[in-house]
Coordinates of C-alpha atoms in Angstrom, one line a residue:
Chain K
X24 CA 0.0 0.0 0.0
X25 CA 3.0 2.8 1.1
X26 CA 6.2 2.1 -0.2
X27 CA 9.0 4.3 0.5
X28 CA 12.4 3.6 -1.3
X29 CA 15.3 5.6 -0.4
X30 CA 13.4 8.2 0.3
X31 CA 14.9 11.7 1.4
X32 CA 13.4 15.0 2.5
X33 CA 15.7 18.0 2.9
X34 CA 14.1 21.4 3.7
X35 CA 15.6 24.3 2.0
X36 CA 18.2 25.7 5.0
X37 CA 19.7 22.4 5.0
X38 CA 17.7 20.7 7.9
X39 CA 17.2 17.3 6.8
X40 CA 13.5 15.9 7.7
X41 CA 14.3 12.1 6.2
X42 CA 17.5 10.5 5.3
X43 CA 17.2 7.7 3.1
X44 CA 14.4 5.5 4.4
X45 CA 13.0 2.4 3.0
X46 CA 10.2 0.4 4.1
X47 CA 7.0 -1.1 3.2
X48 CA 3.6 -1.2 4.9
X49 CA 0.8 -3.3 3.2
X50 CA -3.2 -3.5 2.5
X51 CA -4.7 -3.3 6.2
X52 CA -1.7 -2.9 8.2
X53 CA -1.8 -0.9 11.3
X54 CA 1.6 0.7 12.0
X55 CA 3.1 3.0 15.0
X56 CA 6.0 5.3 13.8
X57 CA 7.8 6.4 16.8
X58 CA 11.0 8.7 17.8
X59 CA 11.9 11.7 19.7
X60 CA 10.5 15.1 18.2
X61 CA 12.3 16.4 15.2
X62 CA 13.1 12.9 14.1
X63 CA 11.0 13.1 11.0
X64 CA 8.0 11.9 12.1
X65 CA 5.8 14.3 10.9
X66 CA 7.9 14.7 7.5
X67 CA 7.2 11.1 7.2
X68 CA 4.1 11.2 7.5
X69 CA 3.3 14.8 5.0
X70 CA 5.2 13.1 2.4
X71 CA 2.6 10.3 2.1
X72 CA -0.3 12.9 2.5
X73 CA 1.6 15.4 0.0
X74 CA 1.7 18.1 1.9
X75 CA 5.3 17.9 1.4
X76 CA 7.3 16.1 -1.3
X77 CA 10.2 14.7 -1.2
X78 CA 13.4 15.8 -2.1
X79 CA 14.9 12.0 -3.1
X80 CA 13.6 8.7 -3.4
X81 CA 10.5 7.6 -4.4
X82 CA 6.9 7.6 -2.3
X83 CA 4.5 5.2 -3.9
X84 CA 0.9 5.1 -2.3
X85 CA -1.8 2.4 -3.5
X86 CA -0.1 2.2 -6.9
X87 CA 0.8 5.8 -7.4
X88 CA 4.2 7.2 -7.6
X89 CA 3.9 10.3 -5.6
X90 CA 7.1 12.1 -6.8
X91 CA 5.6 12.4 -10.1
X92 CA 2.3 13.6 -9.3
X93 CA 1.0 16.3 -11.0
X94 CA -0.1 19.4 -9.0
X95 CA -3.7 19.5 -10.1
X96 CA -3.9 15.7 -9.1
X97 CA -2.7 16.2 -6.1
X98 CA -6.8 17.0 -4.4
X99 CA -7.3 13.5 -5.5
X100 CA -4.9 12.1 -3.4
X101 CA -5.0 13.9 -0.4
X102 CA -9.0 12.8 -0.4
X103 CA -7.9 9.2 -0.1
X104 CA -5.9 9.7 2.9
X105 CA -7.0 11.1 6.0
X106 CA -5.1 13.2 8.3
X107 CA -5.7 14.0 11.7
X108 CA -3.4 16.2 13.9
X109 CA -2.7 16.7 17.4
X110 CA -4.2 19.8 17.2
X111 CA -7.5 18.7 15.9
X112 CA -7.6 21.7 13.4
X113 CA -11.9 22.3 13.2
X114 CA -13.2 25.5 12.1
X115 CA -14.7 27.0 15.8
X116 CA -17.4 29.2 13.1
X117 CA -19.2 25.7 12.3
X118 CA -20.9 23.5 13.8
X119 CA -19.4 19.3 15.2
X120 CA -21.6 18.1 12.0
X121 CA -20.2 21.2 9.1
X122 CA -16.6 20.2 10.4
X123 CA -17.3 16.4 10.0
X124 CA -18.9 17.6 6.3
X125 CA -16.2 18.6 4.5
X126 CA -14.4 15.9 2.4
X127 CA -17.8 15.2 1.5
X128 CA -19.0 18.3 0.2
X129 CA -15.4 18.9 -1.4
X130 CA -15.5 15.5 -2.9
X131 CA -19.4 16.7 -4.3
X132 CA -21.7 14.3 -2.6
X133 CA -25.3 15.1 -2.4
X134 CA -27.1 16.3 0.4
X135 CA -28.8 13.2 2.1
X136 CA -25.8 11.2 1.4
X137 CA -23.9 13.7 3.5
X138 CA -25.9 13.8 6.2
X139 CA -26.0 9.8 6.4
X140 CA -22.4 9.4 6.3
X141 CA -21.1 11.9 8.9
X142 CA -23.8 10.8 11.7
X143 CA -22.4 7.4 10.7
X144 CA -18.5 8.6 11.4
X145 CA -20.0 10.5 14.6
X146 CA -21.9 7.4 15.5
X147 CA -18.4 5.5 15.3
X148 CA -16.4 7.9 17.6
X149 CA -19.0 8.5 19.8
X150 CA -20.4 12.1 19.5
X151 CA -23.8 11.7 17.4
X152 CA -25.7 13.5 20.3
X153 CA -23.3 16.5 20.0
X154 CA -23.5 17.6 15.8
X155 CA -25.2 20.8 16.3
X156 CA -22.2 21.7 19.4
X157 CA -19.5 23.9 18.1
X158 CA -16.4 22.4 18.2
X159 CA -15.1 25.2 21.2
X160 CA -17.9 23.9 23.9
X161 CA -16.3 20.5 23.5
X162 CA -13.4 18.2 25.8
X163 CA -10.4 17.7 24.2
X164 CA -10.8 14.4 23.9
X165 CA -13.8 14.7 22.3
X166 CA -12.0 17.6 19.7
X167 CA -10.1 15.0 18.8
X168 CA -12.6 12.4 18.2
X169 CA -14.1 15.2 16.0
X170 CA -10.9 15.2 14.2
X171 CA -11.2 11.6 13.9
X172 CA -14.4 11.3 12.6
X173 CA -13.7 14.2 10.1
X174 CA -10.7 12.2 8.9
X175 CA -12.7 8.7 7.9
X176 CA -15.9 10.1 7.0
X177 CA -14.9 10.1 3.5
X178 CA -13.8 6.2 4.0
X179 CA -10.1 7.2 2.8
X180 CA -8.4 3.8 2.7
X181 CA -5.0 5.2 4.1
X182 CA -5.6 7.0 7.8
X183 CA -2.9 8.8 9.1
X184 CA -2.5 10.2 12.9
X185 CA 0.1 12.8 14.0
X186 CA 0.4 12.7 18.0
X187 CA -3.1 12.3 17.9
X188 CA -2.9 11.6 21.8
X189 CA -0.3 14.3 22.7
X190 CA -2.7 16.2 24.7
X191 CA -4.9 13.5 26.3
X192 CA -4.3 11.8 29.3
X193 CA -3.5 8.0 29.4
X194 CA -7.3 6.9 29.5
X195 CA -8.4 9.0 26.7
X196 CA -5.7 8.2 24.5
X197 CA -6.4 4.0 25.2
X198 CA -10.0 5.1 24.1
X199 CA -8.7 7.4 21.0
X200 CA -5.9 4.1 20.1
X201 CA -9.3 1.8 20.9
X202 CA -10.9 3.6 18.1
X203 CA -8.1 3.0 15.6
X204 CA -7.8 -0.3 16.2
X205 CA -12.1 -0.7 15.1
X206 CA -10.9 0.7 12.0
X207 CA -8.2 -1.3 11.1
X208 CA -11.0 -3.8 11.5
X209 CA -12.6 -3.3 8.9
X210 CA -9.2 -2.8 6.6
X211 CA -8.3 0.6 6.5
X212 CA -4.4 1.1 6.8
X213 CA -3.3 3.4 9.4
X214 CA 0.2 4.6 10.3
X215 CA 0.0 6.5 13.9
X216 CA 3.1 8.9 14.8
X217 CA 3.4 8.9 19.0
X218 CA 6.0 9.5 21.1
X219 CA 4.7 7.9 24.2
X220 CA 6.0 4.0 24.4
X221 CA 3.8 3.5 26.9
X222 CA 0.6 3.3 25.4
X223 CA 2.4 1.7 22.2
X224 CA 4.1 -1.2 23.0
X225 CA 0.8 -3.1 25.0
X226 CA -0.8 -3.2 21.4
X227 CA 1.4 -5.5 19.6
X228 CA 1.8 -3.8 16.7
X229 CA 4.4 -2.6 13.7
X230 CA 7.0 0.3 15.4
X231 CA 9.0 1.7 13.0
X232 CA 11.7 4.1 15.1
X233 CA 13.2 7.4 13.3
X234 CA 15.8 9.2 14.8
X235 CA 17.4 12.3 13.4
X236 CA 15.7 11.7 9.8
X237 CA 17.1 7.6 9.5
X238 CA 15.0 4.8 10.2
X239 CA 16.2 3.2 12.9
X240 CA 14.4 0.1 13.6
X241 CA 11.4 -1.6 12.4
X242 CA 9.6 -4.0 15.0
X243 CA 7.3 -6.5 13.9
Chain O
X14 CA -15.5 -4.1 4.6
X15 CA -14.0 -6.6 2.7
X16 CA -10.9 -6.5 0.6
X17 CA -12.7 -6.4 -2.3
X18 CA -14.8 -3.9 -2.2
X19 CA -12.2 -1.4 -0.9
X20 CA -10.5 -1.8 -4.1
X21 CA -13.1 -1.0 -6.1
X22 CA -14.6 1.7 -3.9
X23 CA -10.7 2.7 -4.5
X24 CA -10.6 2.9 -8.5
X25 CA -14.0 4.8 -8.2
X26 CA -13.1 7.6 -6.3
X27 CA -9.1 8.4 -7.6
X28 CA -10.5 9.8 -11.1
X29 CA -9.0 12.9 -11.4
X30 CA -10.9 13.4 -15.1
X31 CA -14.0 13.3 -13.5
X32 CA -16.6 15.6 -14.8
X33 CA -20.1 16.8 -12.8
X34 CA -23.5 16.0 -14.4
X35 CA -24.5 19.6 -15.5
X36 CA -27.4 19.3 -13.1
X37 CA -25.4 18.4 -10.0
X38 CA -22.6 21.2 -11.3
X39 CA -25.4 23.7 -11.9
X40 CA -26.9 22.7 -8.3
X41 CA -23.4 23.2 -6.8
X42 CA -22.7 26.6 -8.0
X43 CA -25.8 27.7 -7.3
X44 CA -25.1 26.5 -3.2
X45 CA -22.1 28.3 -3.2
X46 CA -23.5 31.4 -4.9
X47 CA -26.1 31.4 -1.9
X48 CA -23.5 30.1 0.6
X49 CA -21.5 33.1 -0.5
X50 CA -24.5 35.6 -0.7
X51 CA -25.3 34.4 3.1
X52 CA -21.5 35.4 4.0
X53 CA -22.3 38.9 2.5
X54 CA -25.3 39.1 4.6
X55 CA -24.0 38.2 8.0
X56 CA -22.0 41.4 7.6
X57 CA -24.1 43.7 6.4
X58 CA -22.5 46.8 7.3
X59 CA -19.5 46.6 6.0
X60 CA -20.6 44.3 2.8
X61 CA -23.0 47.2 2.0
X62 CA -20.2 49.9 2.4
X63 CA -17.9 48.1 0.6
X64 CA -20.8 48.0 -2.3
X65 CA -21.5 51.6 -2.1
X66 CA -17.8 52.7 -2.7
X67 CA -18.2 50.7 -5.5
X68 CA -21.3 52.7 -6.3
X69 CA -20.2 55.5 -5.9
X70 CA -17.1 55.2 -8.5
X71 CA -19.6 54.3 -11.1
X72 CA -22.5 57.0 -10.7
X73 CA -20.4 59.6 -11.6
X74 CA -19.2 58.6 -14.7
X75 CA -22.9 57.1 -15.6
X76 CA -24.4 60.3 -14.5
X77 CA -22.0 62.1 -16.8
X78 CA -23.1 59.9 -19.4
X79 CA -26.7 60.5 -19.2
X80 CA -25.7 64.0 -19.1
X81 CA -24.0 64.5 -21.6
X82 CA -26.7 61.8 -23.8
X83 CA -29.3 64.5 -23.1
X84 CA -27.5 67.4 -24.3
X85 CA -26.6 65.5 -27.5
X86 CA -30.2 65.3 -27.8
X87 CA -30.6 68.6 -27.5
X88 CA -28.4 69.5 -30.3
X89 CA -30.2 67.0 -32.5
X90 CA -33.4 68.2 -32.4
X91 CA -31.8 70.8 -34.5
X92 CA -33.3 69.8 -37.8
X93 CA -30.2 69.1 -40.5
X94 CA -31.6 73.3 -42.0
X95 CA -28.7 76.0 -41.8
X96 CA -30.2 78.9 -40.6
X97 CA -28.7 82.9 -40.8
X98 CA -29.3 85.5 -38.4
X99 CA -29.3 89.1 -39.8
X100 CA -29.0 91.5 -37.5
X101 CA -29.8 94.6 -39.1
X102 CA -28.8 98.0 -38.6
X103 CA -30.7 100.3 -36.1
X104 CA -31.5 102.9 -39.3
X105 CA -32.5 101.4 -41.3
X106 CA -36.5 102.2 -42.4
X107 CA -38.8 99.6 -41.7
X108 CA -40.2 100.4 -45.3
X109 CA -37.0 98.9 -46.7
X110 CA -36.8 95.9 -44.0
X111 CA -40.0 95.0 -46.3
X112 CA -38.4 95.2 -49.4
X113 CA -35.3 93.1 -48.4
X114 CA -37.4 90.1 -46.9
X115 CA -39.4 89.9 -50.3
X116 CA -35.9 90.6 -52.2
X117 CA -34.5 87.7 -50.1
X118 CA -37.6 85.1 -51.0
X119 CA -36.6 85.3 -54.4
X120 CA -33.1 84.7 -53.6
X121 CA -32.0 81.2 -55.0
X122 CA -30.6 78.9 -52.0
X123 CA -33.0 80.6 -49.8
X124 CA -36.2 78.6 -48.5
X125 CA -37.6 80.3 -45.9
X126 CA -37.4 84.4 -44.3
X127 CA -38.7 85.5 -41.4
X128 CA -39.0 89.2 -40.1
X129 CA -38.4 89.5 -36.2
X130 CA -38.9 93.7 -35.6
X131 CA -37.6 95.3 -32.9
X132 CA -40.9 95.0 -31.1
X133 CA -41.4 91.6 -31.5
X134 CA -38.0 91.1 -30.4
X135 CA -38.1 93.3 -27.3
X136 CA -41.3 91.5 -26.4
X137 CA -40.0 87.7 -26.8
X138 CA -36.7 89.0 -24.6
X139 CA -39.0 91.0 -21.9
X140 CA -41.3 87.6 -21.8
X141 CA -38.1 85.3 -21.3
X142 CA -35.2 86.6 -20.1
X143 CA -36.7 87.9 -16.7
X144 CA -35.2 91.4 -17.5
X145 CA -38.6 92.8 -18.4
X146 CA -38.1 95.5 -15.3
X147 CA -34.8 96.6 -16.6
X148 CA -36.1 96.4 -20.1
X149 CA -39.1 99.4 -19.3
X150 CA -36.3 101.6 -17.3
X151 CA -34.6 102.2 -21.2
X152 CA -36.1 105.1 -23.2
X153 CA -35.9 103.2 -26.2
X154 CA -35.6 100.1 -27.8
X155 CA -32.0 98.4 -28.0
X156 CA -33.0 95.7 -29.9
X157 CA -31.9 95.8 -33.4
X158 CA -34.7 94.2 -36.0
X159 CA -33.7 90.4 -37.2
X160 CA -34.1 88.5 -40.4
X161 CA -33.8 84.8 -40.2
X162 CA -32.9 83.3 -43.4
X163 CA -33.3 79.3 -43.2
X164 CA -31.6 77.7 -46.1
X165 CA -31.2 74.0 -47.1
X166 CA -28.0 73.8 -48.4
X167 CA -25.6 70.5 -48.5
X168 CA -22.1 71.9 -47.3
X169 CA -20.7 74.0 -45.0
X170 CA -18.9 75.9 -47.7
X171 CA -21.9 76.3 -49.5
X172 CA -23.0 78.1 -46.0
X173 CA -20.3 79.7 -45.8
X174 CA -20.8 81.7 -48.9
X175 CA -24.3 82.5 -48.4
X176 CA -23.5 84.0 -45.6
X177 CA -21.0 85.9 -46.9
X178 CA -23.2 87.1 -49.4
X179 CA -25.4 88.1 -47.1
X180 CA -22.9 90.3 -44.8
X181 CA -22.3 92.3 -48.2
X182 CA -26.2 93.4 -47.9
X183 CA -25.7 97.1 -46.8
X184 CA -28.8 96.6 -44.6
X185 CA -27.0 94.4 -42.8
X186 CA -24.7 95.3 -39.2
X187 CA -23.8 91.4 -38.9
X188 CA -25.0 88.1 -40.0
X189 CA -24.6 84.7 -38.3
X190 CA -24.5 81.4 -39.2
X191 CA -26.1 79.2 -36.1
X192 CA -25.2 75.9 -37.6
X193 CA -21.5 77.0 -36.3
X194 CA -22.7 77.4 -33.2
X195 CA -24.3 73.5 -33.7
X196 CA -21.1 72.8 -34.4
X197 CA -18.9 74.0 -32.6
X198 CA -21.2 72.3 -29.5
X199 CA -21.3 69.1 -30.8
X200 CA -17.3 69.2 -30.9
X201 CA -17.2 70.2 -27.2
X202 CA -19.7 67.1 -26.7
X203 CA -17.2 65.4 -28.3
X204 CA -14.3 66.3 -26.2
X205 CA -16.8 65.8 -22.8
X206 CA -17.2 62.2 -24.0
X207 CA -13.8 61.3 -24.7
X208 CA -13.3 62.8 -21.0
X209 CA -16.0 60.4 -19.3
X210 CA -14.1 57.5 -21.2
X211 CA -11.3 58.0 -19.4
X212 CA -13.1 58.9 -16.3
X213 CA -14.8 55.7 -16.5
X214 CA -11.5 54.0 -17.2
X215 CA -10.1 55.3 -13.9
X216 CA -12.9 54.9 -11.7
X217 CA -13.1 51.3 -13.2
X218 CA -9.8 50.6 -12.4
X219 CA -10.7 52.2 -8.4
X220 CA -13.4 49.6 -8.5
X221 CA -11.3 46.8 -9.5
X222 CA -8.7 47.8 -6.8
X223 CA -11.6 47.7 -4.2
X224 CA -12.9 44.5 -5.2
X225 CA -9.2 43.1 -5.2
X226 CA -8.6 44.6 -1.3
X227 CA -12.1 43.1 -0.2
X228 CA -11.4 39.3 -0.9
X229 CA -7.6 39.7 -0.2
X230 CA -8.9 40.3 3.3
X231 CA -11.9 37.9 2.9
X232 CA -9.0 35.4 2.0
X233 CA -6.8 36.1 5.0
X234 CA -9.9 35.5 7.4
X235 CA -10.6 32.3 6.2
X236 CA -7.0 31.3 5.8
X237 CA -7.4 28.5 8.0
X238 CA -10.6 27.0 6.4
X239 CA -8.7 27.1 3.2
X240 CA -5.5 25.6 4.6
X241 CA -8.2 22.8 6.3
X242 CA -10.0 22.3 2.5
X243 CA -6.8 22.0 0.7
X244 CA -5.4 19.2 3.4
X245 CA -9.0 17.3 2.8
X246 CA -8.5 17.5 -0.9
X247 CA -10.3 20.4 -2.1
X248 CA -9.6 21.5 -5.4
X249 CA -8.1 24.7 -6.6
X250 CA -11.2 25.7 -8.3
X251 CA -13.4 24.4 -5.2
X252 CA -11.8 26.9 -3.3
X253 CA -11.8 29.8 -5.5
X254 CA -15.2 29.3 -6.2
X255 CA -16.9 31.1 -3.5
X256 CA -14.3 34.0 -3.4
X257 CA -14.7 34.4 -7.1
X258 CA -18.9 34.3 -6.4
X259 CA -18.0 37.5 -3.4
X260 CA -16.5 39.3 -5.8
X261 CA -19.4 39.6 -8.3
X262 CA -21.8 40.1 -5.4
X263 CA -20.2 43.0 -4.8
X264 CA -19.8 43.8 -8.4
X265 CA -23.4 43.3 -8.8
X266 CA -24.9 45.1 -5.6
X267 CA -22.9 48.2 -6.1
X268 CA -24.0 48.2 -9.8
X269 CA -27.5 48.2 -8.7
X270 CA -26.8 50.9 -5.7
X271 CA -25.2 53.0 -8.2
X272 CA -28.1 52.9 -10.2
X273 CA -30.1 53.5 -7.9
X274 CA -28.1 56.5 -7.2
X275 CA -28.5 57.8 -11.0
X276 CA -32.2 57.6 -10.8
X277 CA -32.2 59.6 -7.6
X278 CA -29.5 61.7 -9.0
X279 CA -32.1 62.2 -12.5
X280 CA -35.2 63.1 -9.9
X281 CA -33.5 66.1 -8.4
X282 CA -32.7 67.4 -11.8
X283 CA -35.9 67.4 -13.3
X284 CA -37.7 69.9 -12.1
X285 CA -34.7 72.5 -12.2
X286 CA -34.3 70.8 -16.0
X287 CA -38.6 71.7 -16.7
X288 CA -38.1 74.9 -15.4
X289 CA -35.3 75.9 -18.1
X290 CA -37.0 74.2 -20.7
X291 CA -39.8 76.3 -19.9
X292 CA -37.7 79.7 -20.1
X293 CA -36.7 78.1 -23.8
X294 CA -40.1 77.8 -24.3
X295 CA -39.1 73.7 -25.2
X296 CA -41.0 70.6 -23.7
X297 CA -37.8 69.1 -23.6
X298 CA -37.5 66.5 -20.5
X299 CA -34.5 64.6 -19.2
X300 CA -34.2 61.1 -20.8
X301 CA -33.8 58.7 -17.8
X302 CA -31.2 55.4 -18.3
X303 CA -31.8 53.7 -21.2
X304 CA -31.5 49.8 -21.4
X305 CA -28.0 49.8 -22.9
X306 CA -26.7 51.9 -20.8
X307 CA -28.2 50.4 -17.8
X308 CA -26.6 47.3 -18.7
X309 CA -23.6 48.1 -19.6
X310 CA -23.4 49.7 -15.9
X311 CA -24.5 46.3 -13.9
X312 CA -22.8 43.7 -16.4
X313 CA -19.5 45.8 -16.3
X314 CA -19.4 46.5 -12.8
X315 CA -20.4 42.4 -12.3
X316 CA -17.4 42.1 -14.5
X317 CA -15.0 44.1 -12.7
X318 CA -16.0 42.4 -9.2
X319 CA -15.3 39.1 -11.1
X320 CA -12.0 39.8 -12.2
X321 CA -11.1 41.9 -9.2
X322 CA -11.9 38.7 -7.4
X323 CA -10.0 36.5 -9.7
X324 CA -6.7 38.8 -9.4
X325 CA -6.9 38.6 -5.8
X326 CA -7.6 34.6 -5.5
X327 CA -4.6 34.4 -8.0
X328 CA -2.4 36.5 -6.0
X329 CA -3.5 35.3 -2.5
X330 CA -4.8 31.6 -2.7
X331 CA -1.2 29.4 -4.0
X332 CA 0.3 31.1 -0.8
X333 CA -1.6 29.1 1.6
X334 CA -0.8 25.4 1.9
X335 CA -1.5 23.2 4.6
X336 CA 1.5 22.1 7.4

């Protein structure tokens, strides 16, 4: 599903985001991606969302070769992979339910089909009772799981999660990881950047380790 | 979900070349045109003064315009005839002012002569020019008599000579040809229009400027929804869209307000415009806006807000990417 081979990101200054890393996750895999900050987690990461591109190497995501993708193709892709931040990033001017909305109406679905989908994603994390809140009167852990829901609502088959837990304490975040884990279920692939070992290693999954741009290690 | 249907559900959605049914396209425009309508509602204040600068730029040079439309019209309704004034001088008899109109009827060139005497003269003045008081204060007369000579003649030269012709007449203290004056007027109108042309120019250029400083600061205010659309996939046109449908709202509105403005502008006017017609003893009226004109003003000031909106969205929308 995500290849990366030899990949390299170097920002213009000379900081170096990724060094040369090589790996492969597959259909349905479910993968921490761990390291201190400023290890290249979050360059990883933008690379296979193209927000950023790479400087070296090639990025290939369900078939396509992301070095080589055209600018005005580049919508496409971001709608089949969904991001969600640590930050949540809503709009506080619209409502739980307008926030949750948006791949759909960008992706031009109609009306009814909009509102069945995102009280289906709210459903999932949990919030269906609060669409009409605005995303300010919420918890944080329930910003986030707005962020969540915004990010799979469109069904992307690639999820990816920045620190998605960096502000939550220990029991939200096991809910927030809980939730991830019901996707995976059902065969989405998800690649999760965190920094807390703590909450990773009880789940038994993939934990590929960056440090200082270079793929360190890649537990299976 | 199972494997299977995730790959199709896959090759459905990546299709960059896809294309809209017109209806659902149609549907969606329309949406954001009311979406973006509803955004220049919420604020009405400033929306509306925003729209009346706008406005404001374009009633002047329409208002010219009109102006200047009616005074053309003015001049037209002389008919295509060259007529001669011949002032004549204070001695002469009244006996021979008889003789010379009958002389002049027979005069090839000439179609039509008509005596004014001093009396008649000093009688038309006293009942027009409002100086009727000053008028009865003289001992006698000022007015010299006048014989209007109409004549149809083709050229200006041709004119020219008559009335040369005519100042040779030793009745005569001066003789003038009023199709100069015609003239002369209609190259003044001339100039005037060349000068709203370029007024209009500026003033459209003002508007454009306006429009462009609007959505720049629309843009910046909703920098983070755009930075949140473009992450989710939006396209470039699915963002411009509602910017580019601001822009001719405001194009639109302040066309409308400044017409709006010229009407108002057209009501004061008329009754001091009645009044002088009266002194000239003329039913002439203001023309109001005609269609052409009236279009020109809202399509071209839609226009502008369009493009003004364009420029800014290309200027201001390929800075923002999402981090």
């Amino acid at each position: 599903m995500i290849h990366f081979d030899n990949v390299t990101k170097r920002y213009p200054g000379g900081h170096t985001g990724l060094s040369n890393a090589s790996f492969h996750i597959g259909q349905g895999e479910m993968v921490f991606l761990t390291g201190h900050s400023g290890a290249g987690k979050s360059t990883l990461l933008k690379l296979i969302g193209l927000l950023e591109r790479s400087t070296g190497g090639q990025v290939r995501v369900a078939g396509r070769n992301l070095t080589r993708m055209k600018q005005r193709q580049i919508p496409y892709h971001r709608r089949e992979v969904g991001m969600i931040f640590q930050d949540h990033r809503l709009l506080n001017d619209r409502t739980v339910f307008d926030n949750v909305a948006m791949p759909l109406i960008v992706a031009g679905l109609g009306h009814t089909e909009i509102g069945r989908r995102v009280r289906a994603a709210l459903d999932k994390v949990g919030l269906l009772n609060r669409e009409k809140a605005y995303p300010i009167t919420l918890s944080g852990g329930e910003q986030q799981r707005v962020g969540i829901a915004r990010a799979v609502v469109s069904k992307p088959p690639v999820v990816l999660a920045d620190e998605p837990t960096g502000n939550l304490d220990p029991d939200l975040s096991r809910e927030i990881m809980h939730l991830f884990e019901q996707f995976n279920q059902v065969g989405v692939t998800l690649i999760i950047a965190s920094h807390d070992l703590e909450l990773i290693r009880p789940m038994q999954r993939r934990i590929l380790t960056l440090n200082q741009g270079r793929l360190e290690s890649d537990d299976r | 979900m199972t494997g299977n249907s995730q790959k199709k559900r896959q090759s459905a959605s990546f299709d960059t070349g896809r294309r809209l049914r017109p209806y659902t396209w149609l549907l969606r425009h329309l949406q954001v045109a009311l979406a973006s309508l509803g955004r220049f509602t919420r604020s009405p204040l400033s929306s509306l003064m925003t729209a009346a600068v706008i406005a404001i730029a374009l009633t002047l040079p329409t208002g010219l315009h009109l102006l200047l439309n009616n005074l053309q019209l003015l001049s037209d309704s002389w008919d295509g005839a060259t007529s001669i004034s011949i002032f004549i001088r204070q001695e002469v008899e009244p006996q021979r002012l008889g003789q010379l109109v009958s002389r002049l009827h027979t005069k090839p060139g000439i179609d039509g002569v008509r005596l004014i005497t001093k009396e008649q003269a000093l009688e038309e003045f006293q009942q027009l020019s409002g100086f009727s008081g000053a008028l009865e204060a003289l001992e006698e007369n000022p007015l010299p008599p006048v014989v209007v000579v109409t004549s149809r003649l083709e050229t200006p030269e041709q004119a020219q000579a008559l009335l040369a012709e005519l100042e040779q007449l030793k009745e005569t203290d001066f003789a003038q040809l009023d199709m100069q004056w015609v003239r002369r007027f209609q190259a003044i109108t001339d100039i005037a229009q060349r000068a709203i042309l370029v007024l209009a120019s500026l003033l459209g250029a003002a508007v454009l400027l306006v429009v462009v400083n609007t959505i720049r600061l629309e843009i910046q205010n909703r920098h983070a929804e755009i930075e949140i659309t473009k992450q989710i996939g939006g396209t470039d046109a699915f963002i411009r869209r509602p910017f580019l449908y601001m822009g001719v709202w405001y194009g639109l509105f302040g066309g409308v307000i400044a017409w709006l403005l010229v009407l108002l502008s057209l009501r004061l006017l008329e009754a001091p415009v009645a009044h002088l017609a009266g002194l000239y003893q003329s039913g002439f009226s203001l023309i109001g806006m005609d269609t052409p004109t009236l279009l020109v003003l809202i399509g071209g000031s839609t226009l502008l807000g369009l493009v003004g909106s364009w420029i800014a969205v290309g200027r201001h929308l390929a800075g923002i990417e999402p981090d």
